[in-house]
Amino acid sequence: MDFKALYFTLIKKVLSVMTGLVVTLMGGLPAVPEGETKDSYTGLKDVYADYFDIGTCMSSSFLNDTELTEFIIKNYSSVTAEWEMKMVTVHPSEYEWNFTGADKIANFCRENGIKLRGHNLLWSRYENWMLYDENGNFVDKETFYARQLEYFTVIMNRYKDVVSCWDVVNEPFNNEPSEEGEFHQDPVYELCGEEYVEMAFRNARKACPDAVLVLNECSLERYKEKQDLLIKWLKTWLSKGVPIDAVGIQGHINTITATDTVSSIERIICKLEDIGIKNIQITELDLCLYLNGEEKTNDIEDWKRDYQAIKYKKLFELFREHSDTITSVTFWGADDGHTHLNNYFKADEPLLFDSNHMPKQAYYAVCDF
Ligand code: GLA
């Protein structure tokens, strides 16, 4: 056995014993009712109706599966398009537009009274034709901002009857700012500097004055320095009147790895509240079951499922405590059969429902209050 394998065997042994102890101390996890059927349990959105919206991401291909659509209607009051409202899909080049998937998702939401989170207007890691002229050189900033305003105006107004908010800027900051610089070093940043964030919000407000505008950021549970950076910049932008209405905490959390703690998420929620943010959204929640660096396998140990149920329970306790400011909690996937993590790992089980759309232990933990 090599050193890495030995390390994981040992650490998992310790964690499995600890998990068992915690479950015992808690007096056990909530019972999973026998004979539960797809109709007999309460939809998650109804359990949380007095607290916040419950969302899922989806793709328009889901709509070809009636059973899956019914499952979504039962459990979720909000939907985010996984890819089909991003610029790479909708407006990948100057003369190309593609609203097919976005229109289908928007109509599904309209027909079923489901809110649609607009996701997203500017994600600087992706190719952005608006930055370049026909020779591939940077245009000037003014041309970029003018093109951006035109795009925002078209997409935001097309869906304004059904969209509850827009993620205007996605993931602007680096994880470890003292080593990597505060902002992602990508072409948008290269052309405009940090003002690109501010300008995107101002353009979004101009394009669709009533829209709720969100700054959406990742990995906040893991990097305290990144939390502090976000707060520092929000204070600067808000004091200059930049129209940021809400902040999204993505929440791609590692269930077991020690860095991604519930108290770290509590820290950033409290800091946002302290600077006066009144609308906080959890936008992409999932709890991966593999330790960082652990070899992938389709054989997930039961103690990990218990650990996940405990962590989900604690997280939702925290979210309920802050339900004056938390307006929605969106899962990045509807069920364990529909999660982006299955593309990266052999299989994962990061959500509250299994791939047959039945509630898992974690669902009962979250609903037990
Ligand atoms: C980020 C984005 C999401 C999605 C995930 C996939 O978090 O905001 O839209 O693409 O990455 O991992």
Tab-separated table of N, CA and C in Angstrom, residues 47-135:
chain	number	residue	atom	x	y	z
A	47	VAL	N	-41.739	22.769	2.776
A	47	VAL	CA	-41.170	22.721	4.129
A	47	VAL	C	-40.543	24.085	4.462
A	48	TYR	N	-39.953	24.727	3.451
A	48	TYR	CA	-39.233	25.994	3.679
A	48	TYR	C	-40.016	27.235	3.251
A	49	ALA	N	-41.313	27.075	3.000
A	49	ALA	CA	-42.109	28.201	2.476
A	49	ALA	C	-42.034	29.444	3.361
A	50	ASP	N	-41.917	29.267	4.676
A	50	ASP	CA	-41.878	30.436	5.570
A	50	ASP	C	-40.479	31.036	5.702
A	51	TYR	N	-39.497	30.432	5.054
A	51	TYR	CA	-38.112	30.887	5.251
A	51	TYR	C	-37.507	31.533	3.998
A	52	PHE	N	-37.383	30.746	2.930
A	52	PHE	CA	-36.765	31.268	1.700
A	52	PHE	C	-37.127	30.333	0.548
A	53	ASP	N	-36.849	30.821	-0.677
A	53	ASP	CA	-37.072	29.973	-1.849
A	53	ASP	C	-36.050	28.849	-1.874
A	54	ILE	N	-36.476	27.720	-2.412
A	54	ILE	CA	-35.566	26.597	-2.612
A	54	ILE	C	-35.417	26.406	-4.120
A	55	GLY	N	-34.171	26.407	-4.583
A	55	GLY	CA	-33.955	26.343	-6.029
A	55	GLY	C	-33.109	25.169	-6.464
A	56	THR	N	-33.114	24.951	-7.778
A	56	THR	CA	-32.218	23.969	-8.396
A	56	THR	C	-31.725	24.526	-9.720
A	57	CYS	N	-30.569	24.062	-10.161
A	57	CYS	CA	-30.209	24.396	-11.541
A	57	CYS	C	-30.789	23.316	-12.445
A	58	MET	N	-30.961	23.653	-13.708
A	58	MET	CA	-31.510	22.673	-14.651
A	58	MET	C	-31.075	23.013	-16.069
A	59	SER	N	-31.300	22.058	-16.950
A	59	SER	CA	-31.094	22.352	-18.374
A	59	SER	C	-32.421	22.082	-19.069
A	60	SER	N	-32.601	22.650	-20.268
A	60	SER	CA	-33.898	22.507	-20.943
A	60	SER	C	-34.165	21.055	-21.323
A	61	SER	N	-33.106	20.225	-21.398
A	61	SER	CA	-33.320	18.812	-21.747
A	61	SER	C	-34.145	18.092	-20.669
A	62	PHE	N	-34.153	18.639	-19.440
A	62	PHE	CA	-34.959	18.014	-18.369
A	62	PHE	C	-36.438	17.956	-18.765
A	63	LEU	N	-36.839	18.918	-19.609
A	63	LEU	CA	-38.264	19.061	-19.901
A	63	LEU	C	-38.796	17.923	-20.773
A	64	ASN	N	-37.872	17.108	-21.304
A	64	ASN	CA	-38.328	15.934	-22.068
A	64	ASN	C	-38.690	14.779	-21.138
A	65	ASP	N	-38.454	14.930	-19.869
A	65	ASP	CA	-38.675	13.848	-18.906
A	65	ASP	C	-39.766	14.293	-17.921
A	66	THR	N	-40.972	13.768	-18.129
A	66	THR	CA	-42.113	14.234	-17.341
A	66	THR	C	-41.934	13.964	-15.852
A	67	GLU	N	-41.402	12.786	-15.545
A	67	GLU	CA	-41.247	12.428	-14.132
A	67	GLU	C	-40.273	13.404	-13.439
A	68	LEU	N	-39.205	13.752	-14.149
A	68	LEU	CA	-38.212	14.685	-13.608
A	68	LEU	C	-38.819	16.087	-13.448
A	69	THR	N	-39.595	16.499	-14.426
A	69	THR	CA	-40.210	17.842	-14.330
A	69	THR	C	-41.181	17.892	-13.156
A	70	GLU	N	-41.949	16.818	-12.977
A	70	GLU	CA	-42.885	16.810	-11.834
A	70	GLU	C	-42.136	16.878	-10.515
A	71	PHE	N	-41.021	16.164	-10.461
A	71	PHE	CA	-40.180	16.180	-9.257
A	71	PHE	C	-39.675	17.609	-8.979
A	72	ILE	N	-39.285	18.302	-10.030
A	72	ILE	CA	-38.792	19.677	-9.852
A	72	ILE	C	-39.928	20.588	-9.387
A	73	ILE	N	-41.073	20.457	-10.015
A	73	ILE	CA	-42.216	21.311	-9.629
A	73	ILE	C	-42.583	21.062	-8.167
A	74	LYS	N	-42.482	19.812	-7.733
A	74	LYS	CA	-42.845	19.491	-6.345
A	74	LYS	C	-41.868	20.117	-5.336
A	75	ASN	N	-40.592	20.134	-5.669
A	75	ASN	CA	-39.602	20.479	-4.638
A	75	ASN	C	-38.987	21.873	-4.725
A	76	TYR	N	-39.069	22.503	-5.883
A	76	TYR	CA	-38.309	23.739	-6.059
A	76	TYR	C	-39.212	24.915	-6.452
A	77	SER	N	-38.949	26.072	-5.826
A	77	SER	CA	-39.719	27.280	-6.165
A	77	SER	C	-38.893	28.245	-7.001
A	78	SER	N	-37.657	27.859	-7.317
A	78	SER	CA	-36.780	28.722	-8.092
A	78	SER	C	-35.872	27.839	-8.958
A	79	VAL	N	-35.523	28.345	-10.117
A	79	VAL	CA	-34.697	27.570	-11.032
A	79	VAL	C	-33.569	28.465	-11.556
A	80	THR	N	-32.394	27.880	-11.779
A	80	THR	CA	-31.283	28.572	-12.441
A	80	THR	C	-30.905	27.741	-13.663
A	81	ALA	N	-30.726	28.386	-14.799
A	81	ALA	CA	-30.271	27.641	-15.981
A	81	ALA	C	-28.794	27.292	-15.781
A	82	GLU	N	-28.455	26.003	-15.944
A	82	GLU	CA	-27.067	25.620	-15.671
A	82	GLU	C	-26.115	26.279	-16.683
A	83	TRP	N	-26.456	26.262	-17.962
A	83	TRP	CA	-25.603	26.882	-19.002
A	83	TRP	C	-26.367	27.777	-19.963
A	84	GLU	N	-27.673	27.568	-20.083
A	84	GLU	CA	-28.376	28.120	-21.251
A	84	GLU	C	-28.712	29.611	-21.188
A	85	MET	N	-28.395	30.269	-20.071
A	85	MET	CA	-28.554	31.727	-20.042
A	85	MET	C	-27.211	32.442	-19.950
A	86	LYS	N	-26.142	31.671	-20.048
A	86	LYS	CA	-24.818	32.302	-20.020
A	86	LYS	C	-24.494	32.850	-21.412
A	87	MET	N	-23.621	33.864	-21.454
A	87	MET	CA	-23.312	34.484	-22.738
A	87	MET	C	-22.701	33.492	-23.719
A	88	VAL	N	-21.910	32.531	-23.215
A	88	VAL	CA	-21.304	31.549	-24.123
A	88	VAL	C	-22.359	30.771	-24.900
A	89	THR	N	-23.564	30.666	-24.323
A	89	THR	CA	-24.645	29.981	-25.038
A	89	THR	C	-25.505	30.971	-25.826
A	90	VAL	N	-25.914	32.049	-25.156
A	90	VAL	CA	-26.910	32.953	-25.747
A	90	VAL	C	-26.325	33.820	-26.865
A	91	HIS	N	-25.101	34.308	-26.653
A	91	HIS	CA	-24.544	35.293	-27.601
A	91	HIS	C	-23.034	35.037	-27.758
A	92	PRO	N	-22.709	33.854	-28.324
A	92	PRO	CA	-21.296	33.442	-28.340
A	92	PRO	C	-20.416	34.279	-29.263
A	93	SER	N	-21.004	34.956	-30.250
A	93	SER	CA	-20.208	35.857	-31.097
A	93	SER	C	-21.126	36.995	-31.553
A	94	GLU	N	-20.522	37.999	-32.190
A	94	GLU	CA	-21.245	39.248	-32.442
A	94	GLU	C	-22.590	39.047	-33.150
A	95	TYR	N	-22.632	38.143	-34.137
A	95	TYR	CA	-23.879	38.014	-34.909
A	95	TYR	C	-24.641	36.733	-34.570
A	96	GLU	N	-24.245	36.055	-33.522
A	96	GLU	CA	-24.900	34.786	-33.169
A	96	GLU	C	-25.739	34.935	-31.906
A	97	TRP	N	-26.998	34.555	-32.001
A	97	TRP	CA	-27.881	34.567	-30.832
A	97	TRP	C	-28.535	33.201	-30.711
A	98	ASN	N	-28.714	32.729	-29.508
A	98	ASN	CA	-29.358	31.427	-29.335
A	98	ASN	C	-30.158	31.424	-28.032
A	99	PHE	N	-31.458	31.628	-28.196
A	99	PHE	CA	-32.326	31.680	-27.012
A	99	PHE	C	-33.103	30.378	-26.810
A	100	THR	N	-32.799	29.358	-27.600
A	100	THR	CA	-33.666	28.169	-27.601
A	100	THR	C	-33.844	27.577	-26.199
A	101	GLY	N	-32.724	27.255	-25.551
A	101	GLY	CA	-32.813	26.610	-24.238
A	101	GLY	C	-33.356	27.569	-23.196
A	102	ALA	N	-32.875	28.794	-23.214
A	102	ALA	CA	-33.309	29.781	-22.222
A	102	ALA	C	-34.819	30.020	-22.321
A	103	ASP	N	-35.325	30.106	-23.549
A	103	ASP	CA	-36.775	30.320	-23.729
A	103	ASP	C	-37.573	29.148	-23.146
A	104	LYS	N	-37.076	27.932	-23.389
A	104	LYS	CA	-37.811	26.749	-22.878
A	104	LYS	C	-37.857	26.777	-21.351
A	105	ILE	N	-36.717	27.099	-20.737
A	105	ILE	CA	-36.674	27.128	-19.262
A	105	ILE	C	-37.563	28.258	-18.742
A	106	ALA	N	-37.488	29.422	-19.395
A	106	ALA	CA	-38.311	30.557	-18.946
A	106	ALA	C	-39.802	30.215	-19.064
A	107	ASN	N	-40.177	29.553	-20.155
A	107	ASN	CA	-41.599	29.194	-20.305
A	107	ASN	C	-42.028	28.171	-19.259
A	108	PHE	N	-41.149	27.239	-18.962
A	108	PHE	CA	-41.446	26.253	-17.912
A	108	PHE	C	-41.701	26.985	-16.587
A	109	CYS	N	-40.873	27.972	-16.285
A	109	CYS	CA	-41.047	28.730	-15.043
A	109	CYS	C	-42.348	29.531	-15.083
A	110	ARG	N	-42.615	30.175	-16.213
A	110	ARG	CA	-43.852	30.967	-16.333
A	110	ARG	C	-45.075	30.073	-16.114
A	111	GLU	N	-45.073	28.905	-16.774
A	111	GLU	CA	-46.247	28.024	-16.697
A	111	GLU	C	-46.465	27.464	-15.300
A	112	ASN	N	-45.398	27.350	-14.527
A	112	ASN	CA	-45.527	26.686	-13.218
A	112	ASN	C	-45.317	27.617	-12.035
A	113	GLY	N	-45.281	28.907	-12.290
A	113	GLY	CA	-45.131	29.871	-11.194
A	113	GLY	C	-43.824	29.695	-10.442
A	114	ILE	N	-42.754	29.350	-11.169
A	114	ILE	CA	-41.434	29.161	-10.547
A	114	ILE	C	-40.582	30.387	-10.864
A	115	LYS	N	-39.805	30.846	-9.880
A	115	LYS	CA	-38.913	31.983	-10.148
A	115	LYS	C	-37.704	31.514	-10.952
A	116	LEU	N	-37.150	32.426	-11.730
A	116	LEU	CA	-35.964	32.096	-12.517
A	116	LEU	C	-34.832	33.030	-12.101
A	117	ARG	N	-33.719	32.441	-11.610
A	117	ARG	CA	-32.537	33.268	-11.322
A	117	ARG	C	-31.773	33.452	-12.628
A	118	GLY	N	-31.556	34.678	-13.042
A	118	GLY	CA	-30.799	34.923	-14.268
A	118	GLY	C	-29.317	34.682	-14.001
A	119	HIS	N	-28.720	33.749	-14.738
A	119	HIS	CA	-27.342	33.342	-14.436
A	119	HIS	C	-26.617	33.099	-15.734
A	120	ASN	N	-25.566	33.779	-16.098
A	120	ASN	CA	-25.130	35.004	-15.474
A	120	ASN	C	-24.772	35.989	-16.572
A	121	LEU	N	-24.611	37.256	-16.246
A	121	LEU	CA	-24.360	38.248	-17.301
A	121	LEU	C	-22.882	38.327	-17.674
A	122	LEU	N	-22.001	38.287	-16.692
A	122	LEU	CA	-20.575	38.405	-17.003
A	122	LEU	C	-19.754	37.456	-16.136
A	123	TRP	N	-19.140	36.489	-16.812
A	123	TRP	CA	-18.245	35.550	-16.129
A	123	TRP	C	-16.921	35.664	-16.864
A	124	SER	N	-15.989	36.380	-16.265
A	124	SER	CA	-14.817	36.847	-17.008
A	124	SER	C	-13.855	35.735	-17.410
A	125	ARG	N	-14.015	34.527	-16.830
A	125	ARG	CA	-13.099	33.445	-17.237
A	125	ARG	C	-13.385	32.950	-18.638
A	126	TYR	N	-14.598	33.249	-19.129
A	126	TYR	CA	-14.963	32.730	-20.444
A	126	TYR	C	-14.641	33.711	-21.546
A	127	GLU	N	-14.370	33.191	-22.718
A	127	GLU	CA	-14.124	34.003	-23.911
A	127	GLU	C	-15.206	35.062	-24.040
A	128	ASN	N	-14.814	36.283	-24.387
A	128	ASN	CA	-15.788	37.353	-24.524
A	128	ASN	C	-15.451	38.159	-25.783
A	129	TRP	N	-16.195	37.875	-26.848
A	129	TRP	CA	-15.906	38.523	-28.144
A	129	TRP	C	-16.007	40.043	-28.058
A	130	MET	N	-16.767	40.549	-27.087
A	130	MET	CA	-16.989	42.000	-27.004
A	130	MET	C	-15.704	42.800	-26.764
A	131	LEU	N	-14.666	42.072	-26.315
A	131	LEU	CA	-13.412	42.750	-25.983
A	131	LEU	C	-12.534	43.013	-27.206
A	132	TYR	N	-12.858	42.392	-28.353
A	132	TYR	CA	-11.909	42.404	-29.476
A	132	TYR	C	-12.492	43.017	-30.743
A	133	ASP	N	-11.577	43.560	-31.583
A	133	ASP	CA	-12.004	43.994	-32.916
A	133	ASP	C	-11.818	42.829	-33.899
A	134	GLU	N	-12.064	43.083	-35.180
A	134	GLU	CA	-12.033	41.981	-36.161
A	134	GLU	C	-10.618	41.421	-36.364
A	135	ASN	N	-9.609	42.140	-35.896
A	135	ASN	CA	-8.231	41.620	-36.021
A	135	ASN	C	-7.754	40.934	-34.744
